[in-house]
Short mmCIF file of C-alpha atoms in Angstrom, two decimals:
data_model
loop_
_atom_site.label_atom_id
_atom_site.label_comp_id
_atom_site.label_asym_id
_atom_site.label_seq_id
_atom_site.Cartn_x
_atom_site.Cartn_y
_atom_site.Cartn_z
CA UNK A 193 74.11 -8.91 7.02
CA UNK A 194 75.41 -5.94 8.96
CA UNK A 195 74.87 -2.09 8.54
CA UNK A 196 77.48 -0.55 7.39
CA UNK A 197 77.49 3.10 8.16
CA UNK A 198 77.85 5.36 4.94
CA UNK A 199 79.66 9.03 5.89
CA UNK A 200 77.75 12.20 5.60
CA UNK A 201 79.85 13.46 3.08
CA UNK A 202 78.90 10.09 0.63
CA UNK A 203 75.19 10.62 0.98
CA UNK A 204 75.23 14.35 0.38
CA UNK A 205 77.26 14.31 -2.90
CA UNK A 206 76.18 14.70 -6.23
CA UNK A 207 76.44 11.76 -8.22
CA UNK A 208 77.38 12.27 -12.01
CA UNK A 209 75.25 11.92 -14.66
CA UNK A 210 75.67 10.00 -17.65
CA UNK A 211 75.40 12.29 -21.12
CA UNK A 212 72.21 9.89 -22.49
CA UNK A 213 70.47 10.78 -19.26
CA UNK A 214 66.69 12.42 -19.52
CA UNK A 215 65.16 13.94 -16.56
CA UNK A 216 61.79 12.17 -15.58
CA UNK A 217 59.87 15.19 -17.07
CA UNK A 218 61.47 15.12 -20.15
CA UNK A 219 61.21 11.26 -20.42
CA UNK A 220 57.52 11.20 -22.03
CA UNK A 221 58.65 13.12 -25.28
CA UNK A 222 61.79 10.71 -25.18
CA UNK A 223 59.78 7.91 -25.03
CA UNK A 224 57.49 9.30 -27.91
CA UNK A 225 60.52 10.73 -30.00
CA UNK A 226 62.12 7.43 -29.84
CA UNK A 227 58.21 5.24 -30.42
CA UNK A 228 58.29 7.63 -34.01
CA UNK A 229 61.73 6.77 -35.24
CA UNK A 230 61.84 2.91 -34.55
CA UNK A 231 58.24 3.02 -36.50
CA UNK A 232 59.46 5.32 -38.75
CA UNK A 233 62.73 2.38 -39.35
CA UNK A 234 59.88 -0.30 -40.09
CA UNK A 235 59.16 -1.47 -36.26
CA UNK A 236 55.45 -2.80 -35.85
CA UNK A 237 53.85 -1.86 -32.87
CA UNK A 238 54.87 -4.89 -31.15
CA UNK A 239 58.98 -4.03 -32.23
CA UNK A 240 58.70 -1.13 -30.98
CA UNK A 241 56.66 -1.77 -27.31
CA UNK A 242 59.48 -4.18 -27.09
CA UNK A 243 62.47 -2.40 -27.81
CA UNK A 244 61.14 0.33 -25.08
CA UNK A 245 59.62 -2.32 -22.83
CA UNK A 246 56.24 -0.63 -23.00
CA UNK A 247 53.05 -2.58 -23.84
CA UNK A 248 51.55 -2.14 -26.96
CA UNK A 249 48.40 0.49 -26.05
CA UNK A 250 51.42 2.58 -24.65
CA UNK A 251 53.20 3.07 -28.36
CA UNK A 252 50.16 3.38 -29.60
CA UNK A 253 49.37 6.39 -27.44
CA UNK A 254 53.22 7.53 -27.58
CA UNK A 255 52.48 7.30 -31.44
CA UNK A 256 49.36 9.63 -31.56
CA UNK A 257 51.28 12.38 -28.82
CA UNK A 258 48.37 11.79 -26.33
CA UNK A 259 50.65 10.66 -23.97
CA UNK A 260 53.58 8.69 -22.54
CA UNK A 261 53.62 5.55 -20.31
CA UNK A 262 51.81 4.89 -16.88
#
C-alpha cells in the first residue's frame, strides 16, 4: 500500500456532525438516560447491557447514577 498524501485544507476542516451525536462528556448521562428507559420498557439487566454493549455491573451502576462505563 502506498501513502497517499491528504491536502492541508482536508485535514483542517470541520467535519459535520450527525444530529444524534453526544459529546464524550455528555455521553455518561446518555448512557444512564438511555440504561432507565429500556428498564423502564421491561429490559432485564442483561437486555439492556446488551442493547448498549455494556456489561452488566455497568447498567447496574448506570441504573443507580453512580456512574457511567469504564
Amino acid at each position: 500500500m502506498t501513502d497517499v498524501p491528504v491536502p492541508d485544507a482536508v485535514l483542517d476542516a470541520e467535519l459535520p456532525v450527525g444530529e444524534d451525536y453526544v459529546a464524550p462528556a455528555d455521553r455518561p448521562a446518555e448512557w444512564a438516560r438511555m440504561a432507565r428507559e429500556l428498564a423502564a420498557s421491561g429490559y432485564d439487566e442483561a437486555q439492556v447491557a446488551a442493547a448498549l454493549a455494556v456489561d452488566e455491573a455497568t447498567i447496574q451502576r448506570l441504573l443507580q447514577g453512580t456512574e457511567g462505563p469504564r
